[in-house]
XYZ file of C-alpha atoms in Angstrom:
510
model
C 1.410 -22.105 29.725
C -0.655 -19.140 30.859
C -3.979 -20.668 31.880
C -6.016 -17.447 31.696
C -4.476 -16.590 28.324
C -5.381 -20.041 27.012
C -8.969 -19.581 28.154
C -9.248 -16.157 26.498
C -7.681 -17.479 23.310
C -10.071 -20.424 23.343
C -13.064 -18.121 23.794
C -11.946 -15.998 20.854
C -11.558 -19.098 18.696
C -15.006 -20.320 19.774
C -16.588 -16.948 19.039
C -14.901 -16.810 15.640
C -16.266 -20.258 14.830
C -19.900 -19.314 15.473
C -19.937 -15.689 14.237
C -20.276 -15.426 10.475
C -20.139 -12.314 8.322
C -23.511 -10.979 7.143
C -24.338 -10.621 3.464
C -22.426 -7.413 2.683
C -24.972 -5.813 0.354
C -27.947 -6.601 2.570
C -25.966 -5.311 5.563
C -25.229 -2.000 3.849
C -28.842 -1.516 2.764
C -29.976 -2.293 6.317
C -27.480 0.205 7.752
C -28.658 2.965 5.397
C -32.325 2.323 6.145
C -31.566 2.350 9.864
C -29.717 5.666 9.566
C -32.549 7.256 7.596
C -35.226 5.902 9.930
C -33.500 7.205 13.061
C -32.711 10.624 11.581
C -35.923 11.231 9.613
C -37.273 13.669 12.208
C -34.075 15.699 12.523
C -33.797 19.045 10.760
C -31.547 17.425 8.157
C -33.863 14.462 7.692
C -36.891 16.669 7.158
C -35.016 18.978 4.772
C -33.937 16.085 2.546
C -37.203 14.156 3.007
C -35.799 10.971 4.485
C -39.355 9.694 4.938
C -39.899 9.756 1.159
C -36.491 8.211 0.478
C -37.419 5.304 2.768
C -40.568 4.697 0.709
C -38.548 4.359 -2.493
C -38.178 1.006 -4.264
C -34.422 1.618 -4.406
C -33.444 3.439 -1.234
C -29.716 3.522 -1.986
C -30.088 5.077 -5.438
C -32.738 7.557 -4.271
C -30.570 8.567 -1.322
C -27.691 9.328 -3.724
C -30.025 11.370 -5.951
C -31.679 13.418 -3.207
C -28.823 14.168 -0.784
C -25.754 16.102 -2.008
C -22.138 15.397 -1.123
C -20.756 17.201 1.912
C -17.201 17.891 2.945
C -16.461 19.150 6.451
C -16.659 22.838 5.577
C -20.006 22.494 3.821
C -21.768 20.340 6.434
C -20.315 22.366 9.295
C -21.359 25.687 7.791
C -24.858 24.538 6.862
C -25.669 22.120 9.705
C -23.163 21.219 12.423
C -22.575 24.860 13.375
C -26.165 24.889 14.632
C -25.172 22.296 17.253
C -22.437 24.638 18.473
C -25.186 27.218 19.007
C -27.052 24.754 21.248
C -29.624 23.359 18.803
C -30.569 19.692 19.028
C -31.904 17.184 16.480
C -29.828 18.786 13.740
C -28.332 15.915 11.719
C -28.801 13.210 14.377
C -31.330 12.898 17.232
C -30.516 14.868 20.386
C -27.193 16.540 21.084
C -23.811 14.830 20.704
C -22.035 14.166 24.032
C -18.661 14.629 22.313
C -17.015 16.550 19.525
C -13.886 15.012 18.042
C -11.317 17.685 17.304
C -9.241 16.894 14.271
C -6.564 19.158 12.859
C -6.031 16.378 10.328
C -3.408 17.152 7.727
C -4.750 20.339 6.257
C -4.151 23.179 8.678
C -3.827 24.604 12.137
C -7.523 25.132 12.875
C -9.294 22.108 14.321
C -12.392 20.539 12.881
C -15.124 19.721 15.422
C -16.871 16.526 14.394
C -19.913 15.319 16.372
C -19.594 11.945 18.110
C -22.910 10.471 19.271
C -23.486 7.809 21.920
C -24.392 5.529 19.005
C -20.948 6.132 17.493
C -19.144 5.472 20.773
C -20.968 2.133 20.932
C -20.262 1.396 17.251
C -16.540 1.994 17.815
C -16.644 -0.313 20.846
C -18.424 -3.046 18.874
C -15.955 -2.819 16.006
C -13.122 -3.074 18.521
C -14.682 -6.304 19.771
C -14.932 -7.559 16.185
C -11.246 -6.859 15.683
C -10.286 -8.698 18.873
C -12.296 -11.638 17.568
C -10.135 -11.829 14.446
C -6.975 -12.297 16.540
C -7.785 -16.000 16.366
C -6.581 -15.803 12.747
C -3.072 -14.926 13.916
C -0.472 -17.263 15.337
C -0.067 -15.619 18.727
C 1.075 -17.339 21.942
C -1.566 -17.985 24.583
C 0.114 -15.723 27.111
C -0.225 -12.788 24.675
C -3.851 -12.533 25.793
C -2.706 -11.745 29.327
C -0.322 -8.963 28.344
C -0.916 -5.230 28.521
C -1.727 -2.977 25.571
C -0.037 0.382 25.032
C -2.583 2.699 23.407
C -0.633 5.715 22.237
C -3.349 8.195 21.369
C -4.126 11.756 22.261
C -4.828 12.948 25.796
C -7.908 11.546 27.539
C -8.163 14.821 29.451
C -11.121 16.061 27.421
C -12.234 19.691 27.455
C -15.528 19.816 29.305
C -18.026 22.271 27.812
C -21.555 23.078 28.994
C -23.268 20.028 27.494
C -20.464 18.049 25.843
C -16.762 17.216 25.926
C -14.143 17.769 23.217
C -10.919 15.980 22.324
C -9.353 13.808 19.633
C -11.152 10.578 18.771
C -8.418 8.388 20.277
C -8.785 10.311 23.548
C -12.585 10.018 23.454
C -12.347 6.278 22.787
C -9.780 5.734 25.543
C -11.898 7.728 28.011
C -14.730 5.232 27.354
C -12.645 2.115 27.985
C -14.671 -0.435 29.990
C -13.697 -0.979 33.624
C -12.712 -4.621 33.009
C -10.166 -3.543 30.379
C -8.345 -0.948 32.485
C -5.930 -3.470 33.974
C -4.695 -4.196 30.438
C -4.679 -0.581 29.250
C -1.449 1.407 29.326
C -0.145 4.041 29.892
C -3.068 4.179 32.306
C -5.542 6.927 33.095
C -3.169 9.255 34.956
C -0.484 9.441 32.262
C -3.031 9.409 29.416
C -4.544 12.621 30.788
C -1.290 14.584 30.357
C -1.882 17.114 27.584
C 1.722 17.868 26.669
C 3.053 15.205 24.292
C 6.705 15.402 25.358
C 5.790 15.247 29.039
C 3.450 12.300 28.456
C 6.089 10.339 26.541
C 8.698 11.054 29.219
C 6.362 9.582 31.847
C 5.769 6.550 29.621
C 9.541 6.078 29.350
C 9.941 6.253 33.134
C 7.208 3.672 33.751
C 8.082 1.352 30.849
C 10.015 -1.219 32.953
C 6.929 -1.746 35.140
C 4.763 -2.905 32.261
C 4.577 -6.151 30.290
C 3.422 -4.848 26.928
C 2.152 -7.352 24.350
C 0.731 -4.899 21.812
C 1.104 -1.247 20.835
C -1.465 0.830 18.966
C -0.756 4.247 17.485
C 0.172 6.279 14.412
C 3.622 5.115 13.186
C 5.520 8.411 13.375
C 4.527 9.052 16.998
C 4.946 5.408 18.028
C 8.473 5.498 16.622
C 9.281 8.584 18.702
C 7.858 6.984 21.847
C 9.981 3.860 21.371
C 13.102 5.932 20.706
C 12.475 7.909 23.901
C 12.200 4.691 25.919
C 15.421 3.341 24.394
C 17.242 6.606 25.074
C 15.977 6.888 28.647
C 17.043 3.353 29.578
C 20.077 3.112 27.255
C 18.670 0.152 25.308
C 19.357 -1.197 21.825
C 15.808 -2.310 21.031
C 12.363 -2.261 22.601
C 12.281 -6.033 23.168
C 14.943 -5.590 25.845
C 12.330 -3.935 28.045
C 9.144 -5.461 26.561
C 10.185 -9.015 25.589
C 6.577 -10.113 25.019
C 5.750 -7.445 22.446
C 4.154 -9.364 19.561
C 1.703 -6.970 17.874
C 1.785 -3.439 16.520
C -1.546 -1.986 15.409
C -1.225 1.093 13.246
C -4.054 3.254 11.986
C -5.024 5.594 9.179
C -1.503 5.883 7.761
C 0.360 3.532 5.434
C 2.909 1.584 7.485
C 5.289 0.802 4.620
C 7.229 4.120 4.762
C 8.066 3.428 8.425
C 8.913 -0.254 8.041
C 12.701 0.142 7.855
C 12.750 2.524 10.828
C 10.736 0.107 12.965
C 13.014 -2.805 12.078
C 15.887 -0.943 13.745
C 13.889 -0.562 16.965
C 12.962 -4.250 17.328
C 14.934 -7.391 18.160
C 12.599 -9.504 16.028
C 9.600 -8.956 13.729
C 6.193 -8.252 15.221
C 2.760 -8.822 13.726
C 1.582 -5.571 12.126
C -2.199 -5.149 12.113
C -3.659 -2.110 10.380
C -6.795 -0.306 11.526
C -8.825 2.562 10.126
C -10.158 4.607 13.035
C -10.916 8.178 11.993
C -12.616 11.044 13.823
C -15.752 10.083 11.904
C -15.782 6.410 12.954
C -14.076 3.005 12.984
C -14.278 2.096 9.304
C -12.116 -0.984 8.756
C -9.456 -3.260 10.226
C -7.062 -5.960 9.094
C -8.659 -9.300 9.858
C -6.112 -11.848 8.625
C -2.309 -12.171 8.422
C -2.059 -12.941 4.708
C -2.576 -9.296 3.744
C -2.037 -5.741 5.005
C -5.416 -4.749 3.549
C -8.325 -3.950 5.863
C -11.853 -5.337 5.891
C -14.619 -2.722 5.725
C -17.056 -2.878 8.641
C -20.324 -3.092 6.740
C -22.903 -3.801 9.473
C -22.123 -1.294 12.200
C -23.431 2.232 11.773
C -21.547 3.377 8.653
C -22.901 3.389 5.091
C -20.272 3.544 2.337
C -20.288 5.014 -1.160
C -17.405 5.429 -3.585
C -16.518 8.109 -6.129
C -13.987 7.184 -8.843
C -10.763 9.057 -8.090
C -10.331 10.832 -11.402
C -9.186 14.412 -12.088
C -12.456 15.313 -13.814
C -14.383 14.627 -10.585
C -12.065 16.312 -8.066
C -11.636 20.054 -7.563
C -8.233 21.575 -6.840
C -9.122 21.921 -3.138
C -9.907 18.190 -2.905
C -13.707 18.529 -2.918
C -15.996 16.574 -5.263
C -17.516 18.369 -8.234
C -21.283 18.507 -8.709
C -22.985 15.732 -10.687
C -20.103 13.345 -10.056
C -21.163 9.671 -10.377
C -21.109 7.487 -7.294
C -20.483 3.750 -7.111
C -22.262 1.455 -4.649
C -20.446 -1.369 -2.883
C -21.868 -3.987 -5.241
C -20.279 -2.269 -8.259
C -16.740 -1.517 -7.048
C -13.750 -2.929 -8.917
C -10.410 -4.142 -7.656
C -7.325 -1.941 -7.899
C -9.302 1.162 -8.918
C -8.959 4.203 -6.690
C -12.051 5.704 -5.073
C -12.832 8.690 -2.912
C -14.536 7.347 0.201
C -17.988 8.732 1.085
C -19.670 7.829 4.390
C -22.951 8.353 6.232
C -22.857 7.570 9.945
C -24.632 7.244 13.279
C -23.098 10.577 14.269
C -25.047 12.459 11.608
C -22.443 12.712 8.858
C -24.267 12.439 5.533
C -22.659 11.581 2.179
C -19.538 12.913 3.809
C -16.210 13.242 2.056
C -13.846 11.935 4.729
C -10.875 12.992 2.595
C -9.275 9.581 2.074
C -8.800 7.668 -1.161
C -8.886 3.882 -1.139
C -8.634 0.917 -3.453
C -10.141 -2.562 -3.115
C -7.493 -5.243 -3.031
C -10.092 -8.010 -2.706
C -13.679 -7.237 -3.706
C -15.070 -10.582 -2.485
C -13.688 -9.962 1.014
C -14.333 -6.186 0.814
C -10.756 -5.470 1.801
C -9.243 -2.067 1.124
C -6.031 -0.112 1.390
C -5.852 3.621 2.022
C -4.002 5.082 -0.954
C -3.874 8.742 0.057
C -5.822 11.926 0.616
C -7.853 13.874 -1.938
C -5.871 16.981 -0.980
C -2.620 15.070 -1.435
C -3.398 14.505 -5.105
C -0.672 16.370 -6.988
C -2.162 17.316 -10.353
C -0.514 20.594 -11.318
C 0.249 20.494 -15.085
C -1.454 17.082 -15.343
C 1.033 15.021 -13.325
C -1.781 13.104 -11.554
C 0.275 11.718 -8.672
C -1.476 10.054 -5.750
C 0.196 9.359 -2.427
C 0.451 5.614 -2.976
C 2.499 6.249 -6.137
C 4.733 8.608 -4.155
C 5.123 6.088 -1.330
C 6.099 3.385 -3.802
C 8.705 5.629 -5.418
C 10.204 6.565 -2.048
C 10.407 2.899 -1.079
C 12.367 2.261 -4.276
C 14.784 5.016 -3.235
C 15.251 3.301 0.129
C 16.172 0.047 -1.576
C 18.370 1.551 -4.280
C 20.392 3.826 -1.987
C 20.140 1.774 1.228
C 18.446 4.621 3.082
C 15.611 5.030 5.554
C 13.093 7.701 4.480
C 10.157 7.723 6.922
C 8.818 11.166 5.923
C 8.501 13.333 2.832
C 6.547 16.245 1.430
C 6.312 17.634 -2.095
C 4.894 20.646 -3.934
C 4.641 21.924 -7.490
C 6.481 25.257 -7.500
C 7.636 27.666 -10.184
C 11.328 28.061 -10.923
C 12.417 30.491 -13.654
C 8.795 30.661 -14.764
C 8.404 26.885 -15.173
C 6.788 24.301 -12.889
C 8.944 21.748 -11.083
C 8.223 19.219 -8.353
C 10.259 19.983 -5.266
C 10.627 17.192 -2.736
C 11.830 17.294 0.855
C 12.894 13.841 2.024
C 13.411 13.030 5.688
C 16.496 10.852 5.297
C 18.411 8.783 7.836
C 21.811 8.494 6.201
C 23.631 10.413 3.485
C 22.874 10.547 -0.222
C 23.459 12.793 -3.200
C 20.381 14.948 -3.753
C 20.784 15.059 -7.561
C 21.028 11.268 -7.731
C 17.920 10.943 -5.560
C 16.029 13.388 -7.796
C 16.973 11.498 -10.954
C 16.015 8.130 -9.475
C 12.727 9.484 -8.089
C 11.826 11.059 -11.418
C 12.662 7.879 -13.323
C 10.637 5.700 -10.940
C 7.554 7.929 -11.178
C 7.722 8.108 -14.965
C 7.804 4.315 -15.178
C 4.879 3.942 -12.761
C 2.611 6.729 -14.017
C 1.950 7.502 -17.697
C 0.328 10.859 -16.927
C 3.380 11.918 -14.939
C 5.653 10.856 -17.814
C 3.605 12.962 -20.253
C 3.721 15.950 -17.895
C 7.509 15.610 -17.614
C 7.828 15.759 -21.383
C 5.810 18.983 -21.511
C 4.947 21.429 -18.728
C 6.675 19.826 -15.734
C 10.267 20.909 -16.279
C 12.159 19.248 -13.477
C 12.456 17.496 -10.141
C 14.470 18.722 -7.172
C 15.200 16.895 -3.916
C 16.276 18.383 -0.596
C 17.266 15.989 2.188
C 16.612 16.943 5.813
C 16.641 15.287 9.210
C 13.317 13.460 9.742
C 13.003 15.243 13.101
C 12.183 18.469 11.228
C 8.860 16.939 10.156
C 8.020 16.282 13.798
C 8.909 19.838 14.797
C 6.809 21.199 11.930
C 3.783 19.295 13.232
C 4.480 20.608 16.721
C 4.786 24.192 15.499
C 1.694 24.133 13.279
C -0.699 21.814 15.075
C 0.369 19.673 17.987
C 2.448 16.617 18.675
C 1.098 13.094 18.983
C -2.446 11.800 18.791
C -4.037 11.715 15.351
C -1.733 14.295 13.725
C -0.381 13.244 10.324
C 2.182 14.975 8.150
C 0.864 16.467 4.920
C 2.521 14.779 1.948
C 1.506 17.391 -0.623
C 1.445 21.150 -0.027
C 0.199 24.088 -2.052
C 2.670 26.849 -2.890
C 1.628 29.068 0.038
C 2.005 26.313 2.635
C 5.211 25.096 0.993
C 6.777 28.561 1.264
C 6.092 28.493 5.015
C 7.540 24.979 5.209
C 10.734 26.065 3.438
C 11.114 29.058 5.742
C 10.640 26.742 8.736
C 13.265 24.294 7.422
C 15.744 27.147 6.913
C 15.166 28.343 10.484
C 15.729 24.813 11.794
C 18.679 24.142 9.528
C 20.331 27.483 8.602
C 22.454 27.529 5.499
C 21.206 24.202 4.135
């Protein structure tokens, strides 16, 4: 038995035994008051009179009444852009040492989201919390001596006059403590390589020299990394080179669509642990093996609010309409979808992060990400969210014995009538008309609004099957490969036309 691993495991168990969760509602009120107190003398805090809000008998309700919702475009135009011009004390004290660049899933231009020293520390503390919950999993003692492959974006940050810029995974990795660097792979030198393909090639070359126990990364890019390693060393599965791989930690993307693909790359099942690390902060993580849901981090620099995810509250561009009601943590209900709103120690205020979630367990404050506000397909009243689409695609996988790790869909006009046109990234062969019929039937059974739309204005469903690699190349052509980049599941007509042209160029005559 690995002695050091046993000691580490024992320490984690001991820590877990003495550390108890705070009262969630008191914790959230304390976080909000702390945010307001620290930012009350910033330009934002003075403008929205944080001092007066703090004097209120009900700080949370008053905060919601006095401060409007912000999406990235609104807060950047009105406030964060001032930081880019060199101003300090704008929405958070001082100047941020980092800006997290996020192309997200909505376009080629990068967002620049401030990351304060307080946020870097909050992310570190939440990481420690997550490590503490490993005691809930049945992992061998020697797992705690193994190395961790952190497949994020490049740690070679762009140094500006008074700050550095990069993706949040690169910023986090560049702040890894010295004691952890012996465990961290691919290591500083390889992690600094900007080009994704070059970085993954170097990882493949070095793979035999590492004893990896856990991998963290977005599923689509992790899959490509593993495939590259298998190809480079002519292997059948990743356990041939990393026999002690026990854990895969995903983040920000539902793992279910990639489950079948991953099974083919492994010799045996691994423990999948989901995390929710966004450019705006480390929001939640899976804390126990009985569920794939994630526990919100309620006492560490992020204040949460929730807007019911209903068509009457959401604009076509995914933003929240004025005078939309907000729900506090104490009033949320299980299995209802909400738009997530956050205020943070980086100076994001009532900020629409763009994700939709549902509570799977209100008592434990566990959530699942169900989609993106901009991935809500509601042309002609179909009201389809990404989780409904994911479920339908999983049914296709089972029914036709296929692997479908990627898809995108748009409402387009054909002969003057709206249809839903799907592109499925399929491993294997299937009849496109049969897929379309099965997909349509599944969605009608699962969604009453969709069924009504299909009986009226939504005149049909079409499916085109393509090689899943095309989705990767699309990301490379429009944004970049690797890191935090996620494929958009729903496109507007303009973007979809570009997508179709790209597919035709990649696959002429399809």
